[in-house]
Amino acid sequence: MISVALCGNPNCGKTTLFNNLTGSKAHVGNWPGVTVEKKEGIYKRKKDFPEEISIVDLPGIYSLSPYTPEEIVSRNYIIDSRPDVVINIVDSTNLSRNLYLTSQVLEMDVPVVVALNFMDVIEKRGDSIDIKALSEKLGVPVVPISALKSNGMKELMKAVYSVAKTKREGTLLYKDGKIDQAILSLSSKLREEEIASPLFIANKLIENDEAVLAQYSDYEEMRDKILDDNNIQDRSQLENTITDGIYNYIDENLYPVYHKSINAPKRSFSDRVDKILTNRFLGLPIFALVMFLIFCLVFNTDFLFMGAMGLQPIRPFFEDAEPGMPSLGIVLQDLLDWLLNGLLLDSISTGLASINSPAWLTSLLCDGILASVFAVVTFLPLIVLLELFIQILENSGYMARVAFTFDRLLRRFGISGKCVVPLISCFGCAVPGIMGTRTIDSKRERVLTISLTPFFACGAKLPIFLGIGTSIIQEISGGVLQGGVVAFIMYFVGIIGAIIAGFFSNEFIIQGKSSPFIMEFPPYMVPQAKSVGLAMWQETKRFLTRAGTIIALMSALLWFLQTFTWSWEMVPMIEVNGEEVADISSSILASIGSFIQPVFYPLGFAHAADGWKYVVSAITGLVAKEQVVGTMESLNILNATSITIPAAFSFLIFNLYTFPCVAAMSAAKAELGEKRNFRYVMIFWLVSSYVVSAFAYGVGSLSLIGTSAFGTLELVMSIIAAVILVSLITLLILNYLSIKKKNHPLRLIKFNIEDKDAEFIENIYAASRKVTKKKVRHSCCN
Amino acid sequence: MLLSQAVEHEELLIDSVNTDYRHKRHLENLSILSGETITCLYNRSGDVVVKVKDGRIAINREFARLIEVTSLNPQYYTESVKNGIVKRKLTKAAKEMFKEEDKKYRQEEKMRKKELKRKGEKR
């Protein structure tokens, strides 16, 4: 078996190439000891070559010096695991910078094939690259490919196979006369000592690289002796000289292979667009508009509010045509609803009746499992559509500009712009969002970001919003508050809540300065249909597997708990409105639910006689957020009978802010590392959901004044809400005064996150403040 | 001059990068080291977006203040003092020059695209 490693800069198309070569049947795991993703796969065209070729996708790196976990993982893999071939993927549109990594890879003792990606973009521009010349100068095969269009894959693998069995010694691209001689002689001595990739190690030793010195400290004397022999005096600046030298070599000898058709423009299309998108005044509103459009397209029951304006297109598949045209997502959902709940469920129940199956079996299958599973599955089109738009946003490269635009604003909340990107992916599913917080260096910011993830409602919470919105709130309000509008309000509440909670955490609990960032803006790309389609398909698979397994099992369990009493008998049937309905109030579930019910009294949705049903629904949300709607359906509370609007909103808020599903919680635990931080985040989620729900119910019950629903509980909650508001305001005032007098903010709860970055961040701020004090005050330095 | 004082379209030569070792290496890997020329694309009260060898990199205010640069085309920029704060701006002539360059580039792009279409049709 031939092992191949894919190595290259971030955003150079490694993942696309990997998916092309392995047919996206990759095994994704983690490198041992580090939370960096490891992707392994096998070349899909097994018949082309006599041996199997396994491909490992190394993480995107800019150089092989071992500082970030990604660099360490890649370097160790190449040196220790010794793959047979390393494919270095180079972004041809940014040749100089990518060749810097190539120069380092070439120093290693491993056969290398250079793959020039993005050749389609080069052709479009009318430029060309002299492949032969480049190959001669680098000394390794160079293959032009376009991972997006799947061009050049066969040639690439042919080159890989031809090189796989050969041996290659590292070559140095730096020619200066003195220093390279020193490096070469040190390398030959290290080779005698049988050190792997001696040229690379020799280069780093002479550069005085701290990490390599720590590992190979025995050879320090040898290095000093060789430097003396070659009369090299200025040793402190060697690293700079060598790096400069490599870049100069690349610019003079390698870059000229790139022939441009016209003179390089000062500002390309991407730059002009960037100017508008990151504009001080336009950047945020544009982003808000984009998000609004996405939500409109996905789940607005009144697309672009046309119904409210008086236009009356007809809604297909229904008898009661409501005003306004629904968006694509709603149309698909209604179609699926008709198919599953209408056709399929009816046919199954009549089929079961015709073969005289026992009543409990029909009840279990139709009312228990299928009803709730179908209730959840109808939301599949919405979730997939949402994922589609989020993938488009991410793949086009817009997210980096968003991070930059938001950075200034987020300084107030103690997080940097980099934290926005994972939070936006949370709108699709929280798990990749939480895993995306790996890019954040500062531990403190990572904890803050993860604690804010449930506020950005994940795709699974959409069924809760829409289900309760259309079935309950829309009914009670007589069509005033449409389901789509409710969902929109909830997303908005989530974001506002995130802002307030983030501010609160930063000022009073976890204090510290946000870390400065350096980020690359990838050029704008039209997202490839293949990769977006793949993401949507994976989301569909994940959703349907969940529906088929966890939700079905939970529904069966719940059916059992609600149909049987403690004495293992089925619950008695009673007459309700002339129909025979099972009296759930004597079941096991009812007793468990009623036991827990008092805890949730302040939140408003638990004090009615069947309030325990809402409690149980909320708790089942821990397993999977989609389950909440399923449980509500099987407990028969998805209608406007037993709850008021404020209580419904309070229930929605509780489900929004509380613990995410088990999958997200385990991802958070993995990312946070320390148990202490995880405990903090869990307590934060619990407290914030409880307090905000209670507050919302208190405020909402003011709207019930004068109706019969306004009882003692509502009065108490309104008073408590007022108390909470007043105490928040006093806290803010005290904080402001404390900053003025003692020059540091008030500390409510002492929670320190040990962060070795904190000190260094303080130093950077101090250094930059010193600099501005020296020079004249410029308009930017405030 | 500090990088955070750069103005749009300005070409800069980097003198020194005074951050700590870790970020100095990070910037080097992105080819921002002393002796290189970069172009400032956008400056938002200290946060800069910089064009380095066909790549675009966003650098925060705090880091930008620690990078010293010299301007390679100071003739395009004027300094004006307002309330004790110095502001650097493009001169009007320079603005017009850049606009014309943009126009020229767009025209050339159109011509080239037409030619490519013609070639495609011939085949």
PDB file of N, CA and C in Angstrom, chain A residues 294-332:
ATOM      1  N   ILE A 294     -32.032  35.287   3.638  1.00  0.00           N
ATOM      2  CA  ILE A 294     -31.937  33.835   3.808  1.00  0.00           C
ATOM      3  C   ILE A 294     -33.143  33.321   4.576  1.00  0.00           C
ATOM      4  N   PHE A 295     -33.453  33.981   5.679  1.00  0.00           N
ATOM      5  CA  PHE A 295     -34.577  33.512   6.478  1.00  0.00           C
ATOM      6  C   PHE A 295     -35.878  33.628   5.709  1.00  0.00           C
ATOM      7  N   CYS A 296     -36.023  34.698   4.941  1.00  0.00           N
ATOM      8  CA  CYS A 296     -37.226  34.847   4.125  1.00  0.00           C
ATOM      9  C   CYS A 296     -37.368  33.688   3.171  1.00  0.00           C
ATOM     10  N   LEU A 297     -36.254  33.344   2.502  1.00  0.00           N
ATOM     11  CA  LEU A 297     -36.327  32.303   1.497  1.00  0.00           C
ATOM     12  C   LEU A 297     -36.617  30.953   2.103  1.00  0.00           C
ATOM     13  N   VAL A 298     -36.218  30.767   3.361  1.00  0.00           N
ATOM     14  CA  VAL A 298     -36.355  29.433   3.924  1.00  0.00           C
ATOM     15  C   VAL A 298     -37.696  29.204   4.578  1.00  0.00           C
ATOM     16  N   PHE A 299     -38.065  30.069   5.521  1.00  0.00           N
ATOM     17  CA  PHE A 299     -39.251  29.665   6.273  1.00  0.00           C
ATOM     18  C   PHE A 299     -40.285  30.741   6.482  1.00  0.00           C
ATOM     19  N   ASN A 300     -40.243  31.776   5.705  1.00  0.00           N
ATOM     20  CA  ASN A 300     -41.286  32.764   5.901  1.00  0.00           C
ATOM     21  C   ASN A 300     -42.603  32.255   5.326  1.00  0.00           C
ATOM     22  N   THR A 301     -43.627  32.212   6.139  1.00  0.00           N
ATOM     23  CA  THR A 301     -44.914  31.753   5.631  1.00  0.00           C
ATOM     24  C   THR A 301     -45.554  32.823   4.755  1.00  0.00           C
ATOM     25  N   ASP A 302     -45.010  34.008   4.833  1.00  0.00           N
ATOM     26  CA  ASP A 302     -45.542  35.070   3.996  1.00  0.00           C
ATOM     27  C   ASP A 302     -44.363  35.692   3.289  1.00  0.00           C
ATOM     28  N   PHE A 303     -43.973  35.105   2.167  1.00  0.00           N
ATOM     29  CA  PHE A 303     -42.737  35.443   1.495  1.00  0.00           C
ATOM     30  C   PHE A 303     -42.647  36.923   1.207  1.00  0.00           C
ATOM     31  N   LEU A 304     -41.626  37.553   1.765  1.00  0.00           N
ATOM     32  CA  LEU A 304     -41.416  38.975   1.577  1.00  0.00           C
ATOM     33  C   LEU A 304     -42.634  39.794   1.986  1.00  0.00           C
ATOM     34  N   PHE A 305     -43.413  39.211   2.876  1.00  0.00           N
ATOM     35  CA  PHE A 305     -44.568  39.914   3.423  1.00  0.00           C
ATOM     36  C   PHE A 305     -45.521  40.419   2.352  1.00  0.00           C
ATOM     37  N   MET A 306     -45.671  39.610   1.297  1.00  0.00           N
ATOM     38  CA  MET A 306     -46.553  40.045   0.221  1.00  0.00           C
ATOM     39  C   MET A 306     -48.008  40.023   0.660  1.00  0.00           C
ATOM     40  N   GLY A 307     -48.353  39.044   1.525  1.00  0.00           N
ATOM     41  CA  GLY A 307     -49.739  38.943   1.972  1.00  0.00           C
ATOM     42  C   GLY A 307     -50.129  40.169   2.780  1.00  0.00           C
ATOM     43  N   ALA A 308     -49.189  40.600   3.620  1.00  0.00           N
ATOM     44  CA  ALA A 308     -49.491  41.772   4.429  1.00  0.00           C
ATOM     45  C   ALA A 308     -49.713  42.988   3.549  1.00  0.00           C
ATOM     46  N   MET A 309     -49.113  42.977   2.380  1.00  0.00           N
ATOM     47  CA  MET A 309     -49.272  44.125   1.499  1.00  0.00           C
ATOM     48  C   MET A 309     -50.522  43.998   0.639  1.00  0.00           C
ATOM     49  N   GLY A 310     -51.205  42.853   0.744  1.00  0.00           N
ATOM     50  CA  GLY A 310     -52.471  42.754   0.023  1.00  0.00           C
ATOM     51  C   GLY A 310     -52.433  41.853  -1.205  1.00  0.00           C
ATOM     52  N   LEU A 311     -51.248  41.355  -1.577  1.00  0.00           N
ATOM     53  CA  LEU A 311     -51.214  40.458  -2.737  1.00  0.00           C
ATOM     54  C   LEU A 311     -51.690  39.080  -2.303  1.00  0.00           C
ATOM     55  N   GLN A 312     -52.410  38.401  -3.145  1.00  0.00           N
ATOM     56  CA  GLN A 312     -52.982  37.119  -2.710  1.00  0.00           C
ATOM     57  C   GLN A 312     -52.709  35.969  -3.653  1.00  0.00           C
ATOM     58  N   PRO A 313     -51.453  35.552  -3.787  1.00  0.00           N
ATOM     59  CA  PRO A 313     -51.236  34.348  -4.580  1.00  0.00           C
ATOM     60  C   PRO A 313     -51.740  33.130  -3.817  1.00  0.00           C
ATOM     61  N   ILE A 314     -52.019  32.068  -4.555  1.00  0.00           N
ATOM     62  CA  ILE A 314     -52.618  30.901  -3.917  1.00  0.00           C
ATOM     63  C   ILE A 314     -51.535  29.970  -3.398  1.00  0.00           C
ATOM     64  N   ARG A 315     -51.792  29.374  -2.265  1.00  0.00           N
ATOM     65  CA  ARG A 315     -50.855  28.434  -1.676  1.00  0.00           C
ATOM     66  C   ARG A 315     -51.250  27.041  -2.138  1.00  0.00           C
ATOM     67  N   PRO A 316     -50.315  26.347  -2.798  1.00  0.00           N
ATOM     68  CA  PRO A 316     -50.692  25.040  -3.355  1.00  0.00           C
ATOM     69  C   PRO A 316     -50.955  24.004  -2.280  1.00  0.00           C
ATOM     70  N   PHE A 317     -51.634  22.963  -2.598  1.00  0.00           N
ATOM     71  CA  PHE A 317     -51.884  21.800  -1.762  1.00  0.00           C
ATOM     72  C   PHE A 317     -52.779  22.077  -0.581  1.00  0.00           C
ATOM     73  N   PHE A 318     -53.344  23.206  -0.474  1.00  0.00           N
ATOM     74  CA  PHE A 318     -54.218  23.377   0.648  1.00  0.00           C
ATOM     75  C   PHE A 318     -55.585  23.771   0.348  1.00  0.00           C
ATOM     76  N   GLU A 319     -56.463  23.487   1.296  1.00  0.00           N
ATOM     77  CA  GLU A 319     -57.842  23.953   1.152  1.00  0.00           C
ATOM     78  C   GLU A 319     -57.919  25.399   1.573  1.00  0.00           C
ATOM     79  N   ASP A 320     -57.404  25.696   2.755  1.00  0.00           N
ATOM     80  CA  ASP A 320     -57.528  27.090   3.203  1.00  0.00           C
ATOM     81  C   ASP A 320     -56.339  27.887   2.710  1.00  0.00           C
ATOM     82  N   ALA A 321     -56.573  28.636   1.630  1.00  0.00           N
ATOM     83  CA  ALA A 321     -55.469  29.427   1.085  1.00  0.00           C
ATOM     84  C   ALA A 321     -55.289  30.668   1.941  1.00  0.00           C
ATOM     85  N   GLU A 322     -54.193  30.707   2.662  1.00  0.00           N
ATOM     86  CA  GLU A 322     -53.948  31.907   3.471  1.00  0.00           C
ATOM     87  C   GLU A 322     -53.312  32.976   2.617  1.00  0.00           C
ATOM     88  N   PRO A 323     -53.467  34.212   2.998  1.00  0.00           N
ATOM     89  CA  PRO A 323     -52.906  35.280   2.166  1.00  0.00           C
ATOM     90  C   PRO A 323     -51.391  35.225   2.155  1.00  0.00           C
ATOM     91  N   GLY A 324     -50.818  35.614   1.052  1.00  0.00           N
ATOM     92  CA  GLY A 324     -49.377  35.650   0.977  1.00  0.00           C
ATOM     93  C   GLY A 324     -48.812  34.348   0.444  1.00  0.00           C
ATOM     94  N   MET A 325     -47.713  34.424  -0.274  1.00  0.00           N
ATOM     95  CA  MET A 325     -47.125  33.214  -0.826  1.00  0.00           C
ATOM     96  C   MET A 325     -46.065  32.709   0.124  1.00  0.00           C
ATOM     97  N   PRO A 326     -46.107  31.435   0.424  1.00  0.00           N
ATOM     98  CA  PRO A 326     -45.071  30.912   1.305  1.00  0.00           C
ATOM     99  C   PRO A 326     -43.764  30.731   0.564  1.00  0.00           C
ATOM    100  N   SER A 327     -42.685  30.717   1.284  1.00  0.00           N
ATOM    101  CA  SER A 327     -41.382  30.532   0.647  1.00  0.00           C
ATOM    102  C   SER A 327     -41.187  29.066   0.298  1.00  0.00           C
ATOM    103  N   LEU A 328     -40.132  28.805  -0.443  1.00  0.00           N
ATOM    104  CA  LEU A 328     -39.884  27.462  -0.958  1.00  0.00           C
ATOM    105  C   LEU A 328     -39.867  26.419   0.143  1.00  0.00           C
ATOM    106  N   GLY A 329     -39.256  26.783   1.261  1.00  0.00           N
ATOM    107  CA  GLY A 329     -39.145  25.817   2.344  1.00  0.00           C
ATOM    108  C   GLY A 329     -40.498  25.386   2.861  1.00  0.00           C
ATOM    109  N   ILE A 330     -41.373  26.358   3.029  1.00  0.00           N
ATOM    110  CA  ILE A 330     -42.697  26.047   3.562  1.00  0.00           C
ATOM    111  C   ILE A 330     -43.472  25.204   2.557  1.00  0.00           C
ATOM    112  N   VAL A 331     -43.328  25.511   1.282  1.00  0.00           N
ATOM    113  CA  VAL A 331     -44.041  24.733   0.265  1.00  0.00           C
ATOM    114  C   VAL A 331     -43.624  23.274   0.333  1.00  0.00           C
ATOM    115  N   LEU A 332     -42.298  23.053   0.391  1.00  0.00           N
ATOM    116  CA  LEU A 332     -41.817  21.682   0.451  1.00  0.00           C
ATOM    117  C   LEU A 332     -42.283  20.997   1.723  1.00  0.00           C
TER     118      LEU A 332
END
